[in-house]
Amino acid sequence: MKIEEVPQERGAISDNFHEVCYAVDDDGHYVLTASAGWEPKNIANNQVWELIEQEIAKALKGIHAGKLSPLAFHMAKNQMNKRLLAQYAGFSWWRVKRHLKPAVFKRLNLAVLERYSDVFKITMKQLQQFPENMDHLKHRKL
Amino acid sequence: MKIDFKHRHSAHCESGVSSNLLFHYGVDISEAMAFGIGAGIFFGYLPFLRVNKLPITTFRCEVGGIFKRLTKKFGVNVYWKKFRSQKKAMDALDSCLEEGIPVACRTGGYWLPYFPSALRFHFNMHNLVVYGKEGDEYLISDPVFPEPVVCHRKDLIKARFAKGALAPKGTMYYLSSIPEKIDFAPAIIKGIKEACRRMLKTPGPIIGIKGIRFLANRIEKWPKKLGKRKAILHLVQLIRMQEELGTGGGGFRFMYAAFLQEAAGILNENRLLDLSGKMTSAGDRWREFAVIGSRNCKNRATQSDSFEAMADILRDCANREAEIYQELMAVVH
């Protein structure tokens, strides 16, 4: 890759950020140059975010239908599955699975809720909340 | 409390941390050189290891391998420690900083607040150097960021004790002693030999050149075997592994080419210059693969962008790289 070929196609990466690319200058020497992003990478990244958004939407749908507890939303938003969340919270995964039921979640004591809110870095009040729809959660589009 | 540590922006976290740590102790080494001596270049298609149900393809060696091989060849002593207790892990870090030792930590990228939100995924192989502390804020030289950053104690604890695959478990390491004189030439030769041996002679079908060909055969079958949607997800994963933050472009091939170029100067060996150029061309082919792959992801693929065409590019990459490693073997023999 030559220096003039180093892509500068800004995608999801925030403004002040650029990464190092190895490229060849006119004399054939390798130099470190900054790249603001690259279209194929932006496309790939966007695909991943779409998947995450799908998971969040699925969780919200379940919550609104009364089948899932708000925990499902926070779990999806933090890109976790039951197993990973269980490891972070220090519960067994089947306990997490139980806590995803609205009826069980309502009766959880403070100590359990605190563990979850610590994992997600939110307050206990926020842990009970979830948005109406995906409007503010859409990540980034190309 | 702040150690005078020179932050150098790098492409890849592990080779960046390795070269920056050595540089701090007066060893003038570039990132590419650290990557090459550490024999970082690799290929492995690992269908049985999965992230989000998608197979892992890796263009670099195992986590920690670059640093391990580099320091071993240089005769540098390294202090490693894992922790169970979060408090002990932070205390150990603090006491090192008090003594003026910059400490490298393994972390989970998801919890580092200075990461752009678009790049915050759960991945537990991120290396960084802590070089100071002001109150509860740690001063961090994260090699993939242009400038040094700060991170609150709480976040650093979370990052150091991230969970999931390859959990860092509070791992920290630093250089404990450095020999008076470091000779690059023998280390370079050894590093090249190791890399070539791994790429050419690893048994089994999924590692090295054979691995690239294996992947090519698999890719051809993806649309039929997995259906269109899943085939594209597999492809996305592959492109990300190849180009995502930290490879320096072309799945580390450009970085390795830069290493070969530098090595040519040190060893006074013009054949390495030639091979560096060939490696650059191989990297360019990998980039082409990513371009076509992403067109498929966006439904912008034309007739000539089929999965078969991609497989052919991969086979071409395999052929080019096979030739390079064979010639390299001859040069360093």
XYZ file of C-alpha atoms in Angstrom:
475
model
C 0.000 0.000 0.000
C 1.351 3.393 -0.978
C 0.921 6.484 1.171
C -1.545 8.057 -1.228
C -3.596 4.863 -1.070
C -4.031 4.987 2.708
C -7.782 5.338 3.087
C -9.290 8.297 4.924
C -12.900 7.241 4.945
C -14.371 8.216 8.236
C -17.026 5.878 9.464
C -18.101 5.105 12.968
C -14.783 6.109 14.494
C -15.113 9.374 16.397
C -13.494 12.540 15.110
C -10.276 12.790 17.034
C -9.376 9.193 16.476
C -7.190 7.762 13.785
C -5.179 4.615 13.595
C -1.756 3.738 12.308
C -1.366 2.248 8.865
C 1.858 0.937 7.390
C 2.421 2.346 3.915
C 5.239 2.800 1.408
C 6.455 6.278 0.439
C 7.715 7.369 -2.984
C 11.191 5.991 -2.331
C 9.802 2.617 -1.338
C 10.414 3.126 2.387
C 7.875 2.024 4.921
C 6.426 4.793 7.047
C 3.703 5.006 9.655
C 0.762 7.033 8.467
C -2.575 7.888 10.001
C -5.768 6.476 8.588
C -9.164 7.917 9.466
C -10.957 4.738 8.451
C -11.678 2.481 5.536
C -14.951 1.781 3.797
C -14.798 -2.050 3.896
C -14.063 -1.877 7.595
C -16.839 0.608 8.223
C -19.236 -1.709 6.432
C -18.129 -4.674 8.502
C -18.395 -2.683 11.715
C -21.846 -1.437 10.850
C -22.985 -4.985 10.258
C -21.911 -5.888 13.759
C -23.761 -2.926 15.228
C -26.855 -3.927 13.333
C -26.678 -7.333 14.987
C -26.346 -5.739 18.412
C -29.305 -3.474 17.681
C -31.351 -6.477 16.637
C -30.621 -8.102 19.976
C -31.660 -4.949 21.842
C -34.851 -4.670 19.798
C -35.638 -8.290 20.542
C -35.152 -7.702 24.265
C -37.370 -4.609 24.217
C -40.071 -6.498 22.387
C -39.956 -9.215 25.021
C -40.135 -6.675 27.829
C -43.096 -4.848 26.326
C -44.856 -8.170 25.832
C -44.349 -8.916 29.518
C -42.144 -11.910 28.831
C -38.785 -10.488 29.872
C -37.546 -8.317 32.716
C -35.680 -5.006 32.171
C -32.498 -6.954 32.822
C -32.791 -8.342 29.288
C -32.506 -4.841 27.860
C -29.382 -3.951 29.840
C -27.828 -7.280 29.028
C -28.330 -6.779 25.284
C -27.222 -3.166 25.435
C -23.968 -4.263 27.036
C -23.475 -6.923 24.356
C -23.693 -9.727 26.865
C -25.361 -13.091 26.908
C -26.572 -14.941 29.989
C -23.286 -16.699 30.465
C -21.131 -13.585 30.303
C -23.473 -11.594 32.522
C -23.462 -14.442 35.025
C -19.658 -14.319 35.158
C -19.630 -10.574 35.691
C -22.341 -10.575 38.339
C -20.998 -13.681 40.042
C -24.190 -15.695 39.710
C -24.735 -19.023 38.048
C -26.205 -18.659 34.596
C -29.488 -20.319 35.481
C -30.018 -17.710 38.186
C -29.519 -15.006 35.573
C -31.996 -16.861 33.419
C -34.527 -16.746 36.262
C -33.877 -13.056 36.817
C -34.850 -12.424 33.228
C -38.436 -13.323 34.132
C -40.450 -10.226 35.055
C -42.143 -11.826 38.047
C -38.854 -12.986 39.558
C -37.074 -9.722 38.779
C -39.744 -7.704 40.633
C -39.066 -9.583 43.845
C -35.270 -9.402 43.753
C -33.636 -8.019 46.871
C -31.355 -4.998 46.879
C -28.099 -6.935 47.139
C -28.813 -8.798 43.917
C -29.930 -5.668 42.110
C -26.823 -3.874 43.258
C -24.598 -6.485 41.691
C -26.307 -6.010 38.364
C -26.223 -2.226 38.519
C -22.508 -2.400 39.357
C -21.850 -4.544 36.324
C -23.679 -2.155 34.005
C -22.331 0.953 35.727
C -25.828 2.376 36.254
C -27.985 3.223 39.280
C -30.510 0.800 40.682
C -33.273 3.049 39.420
C -31.865 2.952 35.901
C -31.748 -0.816 36.136
C -35.545 -0.861 36.391
C -35.931 1.373 33.363
C -35.908 0.691 29.663
C -36.727 2.848 26.652
C -40.030 2.741 24.799
C -38.379 2.112 21.444
C -35.076 1.998 19.640
C -34.987 5.687 18.672
C -32.090 6.731 20.873
C -30.278 3.462 20.569
C -29.628 3.379 16.859
C -25.925 3.467 16.719
C -24.380 4.827 13.667
C -25.128 4.704 10.016
C -22.730 5.185 7.174
C 3.127 10.714 40.240
C 4.219 10.381 36.681
C 6.976 8.386 35.024
C 8.689 9.987 32.078
C 7.418 7.521 29.495
C 7.502 8.146 25.773
C 4.191 7.284 24.163
C 4.542 6.130 20.579
C 1.407 5.602 18.536
C 1.401 2.074 17.103
C -0.827 -0.067 14.975
C -1.076 -3.053 17.256
C -1.375 -3.155 21.022
C 0.963 -6.003 21.911
C 3.831 -5.129 19.597
C 3.314 -1.469 20.494
C 3.518 -2.165 24.212
C 6.568 -4.384 23.718
C 8.486 -1.833 21.679
C 7.461 1.111 23.881
C 8.530 -0.674 27.064
C 11.919 -1.554 25.571
C 12.265 1.971 24.218
C 11.732 3.321 27.726
C 14.838 1.442 28.833
C 16.909 2.786 25.987
C 16.517 0.041 23.383
C 15.797 1.779 20.109
C 13.264 -0.577 18.582
C 10.334 0.080 16.272
C 6.966 -1.590 16.489
C 7.514 -3.498 13.248
C 10.869 -4.762 14.517
C 9.257 -5.989 17.749
C 6.545 -7.691 15.712
C 9.052 -9.388 13.428
C 11.458 -10.571 16.108
C 8.508 -11.774 18.147
C 7.452 -13.776 15.047
C 4.003 -12.240 15.174
C 2.956 -13.040 11.631
C 0.636 -15.980 11.363
C -2.454 -17.402 9.813
C -4.971 -19.693 11.394
C -8.560 -20.493 10.537
C -10.083 -21.924 13.686
C -13.636 -23.058 12.973
C -13.973 -24.743 16.366
C -13.218 -21.534 18.285
C -16.084 -19.134 17.963
C -16.946 -15.565 18.853
C -20.669 -14.864 18.675
C -21.059 -18.240 16.972
C -18.696 -17.196 14.164
C -15.375 -18.941 13.530
C -12.173 -17.158 14.440
C -9.571 -16.381 11.814
C -6.318 -15.024 13.118
C -3.522 -13.208 11.326
C -1.231 -12.995 14.329
C 0.257 -15.434 16.761
C -1.168 -16.312 20.166
C -1.823 -13.570 22.709
C 1.353 -12.671 24.561
C 3.546 -14.616 22.139
C 5.184 -11.604 20.516
C 6.233 -10.145 23.854
C 7.377 -13.512 25.180
C 9.582 -14.369 22.209
C 10.938 -10.853 21.851
C 12.071 -10.557 25.462
C 13.447 -14.076 25.484
C 15.621 -13.455 22.440
C 16.908 -10.215 23.869
C 17.660 -11.819 27.223
C 15.355 -9.373 28.973
C 13.872 -10.519 32.258
C 10.160 -10.050 32.648
C 8.035 -10.073 35.763
C 4.547 -11.508 35.181
C 1.724 -11.764 37.625
C -1.939 -12.741 37.598
C -4.284 -11.910 40.448
C -7.398 -13.218 42.095
C -7.995 -10.201 44.268
C -8.801 -6.887 42.630
C -7.363 -4.952 45.531
C -4.064 -6.810 45.435
C -3.850 -6.300 41.695
C -4.244 -2.551 42.036
C -1.898 -2.373 45.048
C 0.787 -4.199 43.101
C 0.329 -1.786 40.213
C 0.512 1.223 42.540
C 3.673 0.074 44.256
C 5.396 -0.478 40.905
C 4.439 3.021 39.812
C 5.832 4.364 43.101
C 9.123 2.736 42.228
C 9.073 4.362 38.823
C 8.419 1.209 36.776
C 6.003 1.490 33.852
C 3.678 -1.512 33.997
C 1.880 -3.233 31.162
C -1.601 -4.588 31.848
C -3.868 -6.875 29.942
C -7.375 -5.534 29.788
C -10.818 -5.945 28.293
C -11.397 -3.171 25.768
C -15.093 -2.881 26.525
C -14.528 -1.202 29.874
C -11.965 1.393 28.836
C -13.865 4.692 28.800
C -11.578 6.389 26.307
C -12.440 3.902 23.547
C -14.692 5.422 20.877
C -18.137 3.980 21.529
C -18.300 2.495 18.035
C -15.326 0.281 18.816
C -16.418 -0.892 22.226
C -16.762 -4.632 21.966
C -15.965 -7.356 24.440
C -12.449 -8.400 23.589
C -9.984 -9.367 26.233
C -6.617 -9.125 24.581
C -5.908 -5.466 24.856
C -2.488 -4.466 26.201
C -1.592 -1.044 27.530
C 1.073 0.592 29.689
C 0.264 2.410 32.922
C 2.895 5.059 33.553
C 1.492 7.241 36.276
C -1.276 8.099 38.665
C -2.910 11.351 39.711
C -5.417 10.845 42.493
C -7.741 8.137 41.256
C -6.908 8.693 37.606
C -4.317 6.465 35.987
C -2.148 7.794 33.194
C -2.100 5.296 30.384
C -0.082 4.903 27.234
C -2.417 2.897 25.046
C -0.348 2.262 21.915
C -3.275 2.250 19.496
C -4.303 5.772 20.540
C -2.562 8.849 19.139
C -2.062 10.478 22.553
C -1.732 9.190 26.114
C -5.066 8.800 27.886
C -6.418 8.717 31.425
C -8.602 6.104 33.015
C -10.345 6.115 36.375
C -9.371 3.480 38.918
C -12.862 1.956 38.857
C -12.792 1.497 35.087
C -9.272 0.137 35.110
C -10.280 -2.474 37.684
C -13.211 -3.510 35.504
C -10.980 -3.696 32.444
C -8.270 -5.684 34.206
C -10.823 -8.129 35.519
C -12.915 -8.449 32.377
C -14.674 -11.793 32.049
C -15.376 -14.133 29.167
C -13.017 -15.800 26.696
C -9.317 -15.145 27.408
C -10.111 -13.259 30.608
C -7.071 -11.183 31.635
C -7.413 -11.976 35.354
C -5.598 -8.820 36.343
C -2.449 -9.822 34.456
C 0.345 -7.289 34.662
C 3.960 -7.443 33.538
C 7.026 -5.293 33.404
C 10.699 -5.511 32.451
C 12.792 -6.297 35.489
C 16.284 -6.309 34.005
C 17.831 -5.534 30.654
C 21.229 -6.717 29.395
C 23.896 -4.082 28.753
C 24.077 -4.731 25.056
C 21.385 -6.105 22.792
C 22.319 -7.624 19.469
C 19.521 -7.374 16.908
C 20.922 -9.509 14.090
C 20.695 -13.000 15.652
C 17.293 -12.177 17.111
C 16.001 -11.125 13.692
C 17.258 -14.319 12.066
C 15.674 -16.461 14.744
C 12.418 -14.547 14.508
C 12.207 -14.999 10.755
C 12.969 -18.699 11.046
C 10.254 -19.188 13.624
C 7.666 -17.363 11.563
C 8.524 -19.282 8.379
C 8.495 -22.603 10.130
C 5.078 -21.916 11.544
C 3.627 -20.696 8.284
C 5.062 -23.538 6.204
C 5.431 -26.554 8.422
C 2.717 -26.596 11.061
C 0.979 -29.955 10.875
C -2.743 -30.061 10.175
C -4.805 -28.240 7.560
C -5.855 -25.043 9.321
C -2.614 -23.246 10.186
C -0.239 -21.320 7.942
C -0.306 -21.468 4.157
C -2.380 -24.630 4.270
C -4.824 -22.745 6.464
C -5.268 -19.992 3.879
C -6.007 -22.597 1.198
C -8.351 -24.409 3.567
C -10.227 -21.178 4.192
C -10.427 -20.550 0.437
C -12.119 -23.913 -0.037
C -14.506 -23.187 2.793
C -15.444 -19.739 1.535
C -16.531 -21.169 -1.785
C -19.013 -23.373 0.034
C -20.334 -20.764 2.464
C -23.270 -19.418 0.399
C -24.623 -22.919 -0.234
C -23.838 -24.407 3.119
C -24.819 -21.526 5.386
C -27.318 -19.559 3.333
C -26.737 -15.996 2.260
C -27.278 -14.237 5.586
C -24.944 -16.417 7.573
C -22.343 -16.497 4.823
C -22.189 -12.720 5.024
C -21.875 -12.746 8.793
C -18.947 -15.122 8.462
C -17.410 -12.806 5.912
C -17.888 -9.749 8.129
C -16.106 -11.505 10.950
C -13.244 -12.405 8.644
C -12.826 -8.834 7.355
C -12.851 -7.491 10.884
C -10.203 -9.940 12.019
C -8.080 -8.914 9.073
C -8.460 -5.162 9.194
C -9.873 -4.203 12.549
C -7.995 -1.820 14.763
C -4.495 -3.009 15.270
C -3.271 -4.874 12.225
C -1.639 -1.922 10.455
C -3.551 -2.998 7.342
C -3.713 -6.195 5.314
C -3.819 -8.537 8.293
C -0.341 -7.556 9.604
C 1.258 -8.215 6.202
C 2.295 -4.572 5.782
C 3.768 -4.467 9.254
C 5.802 -7.564 8.495
C 6.952 -6.048 5.216
C 8.122 -2.994 7.177
C 10.017 -5.327 9.475
C 11.708 -7.086 6.564
C 12.761 -3.739 5.163
C 14.305 -2.692 8.463
C 15.925 -6.099 8.849
C 17.486 -5.770 5.391
C 19.361 -2.699 6.627
C 20.562 -4.307 9.834
C 21.625 -7.599 8.267
C 22.895 -5.856 5.154
C 20.950 -8.285 3.016
C 19.366 -6.937 -0.156
C 17.297 -10.035 -0.775
C 15.177 -9.060 2.243
C 14.326 -5.752 0.562
C 13.011 -7.640 -2.405
C 10.976 -9.928 -0.158
C 9.601 -6.930 1.702
C 8.234 -5.670 -1.615
C 6.680 -9.050 -2.307
C 5.084 -9.079 1.127
C 3.614 -5.645 0.418
C 2.019 -7.021 -2.755
C 0.610 -9.946 -0.791
C -0.858 -7.455 1.691
C -2.404 -5.527 -1.181
C -4.109 -8.712 -2.326
C -5.525 -9.236 1.163
C -6.888 -5.683 1.005
C -8.555 -6.482 -2.313
C -10.178 -9.456 -0.678
C -11.622 -7.197 2.022
C -12.943 -4.751 -0.579
C -14.792 -7.462 -2.478
C -15.973 -9.048 0.738
C -17.470 -5.799 1.949
C -19.237 -5.289 -1.366
C -20.909 -8.618 -0.792
C -21.930 -7.491 2.691
C -23.563 -4.387 1.280
C -25.268 -6.189 -1.574
C -23.197 -4.202 -3.992
C -21.441 -7.225 -5.396
C -21.163 -7.541 -9.135
C -20.821 -10.762 -11.118
C -17.080 -10.814 -10.694
C -17.352 -10.411 -6.908
C -18.615 -13.904 -6.195
C -17.456 -16.048 -3.315
C -15.491 -18.089 -5.851
C -13.629 -14.960 -6.897
C -12.770 -14.274 -3.273
C -11.543 -17.805 -2.824
C -9.282 -17.301 -5.833
C -7.777 -14.191 -4.279
C -7.094 -16.134 -1.109
C -5.389 -18.886 -3.111
C -3.290 -16.234 -4.774
C -2.376 -14.835 -1.336
C -1.413 -18.339 -0.232
C 0.798 -18.872 -3.278
C 2.512 -15.518 -2.881
C 3.118 -15.996 0.808
C 4.350 -19.553 0.377
C 6.955 -18.280 -2.051
C 7.986 -15.488 0.330
C 8.469 -17.773 3.313
C 10.394 -20.303 1.292
C 12.752 -17.625 0.024
C 13.046 -16.177 3.512
C 14.083 -19.569 4.819
C 16.805 -19.668 2.182
C 18.016 -16.183 3.127
C 18.314 -16.747 6.855
C 19.552 -20.283 6.662
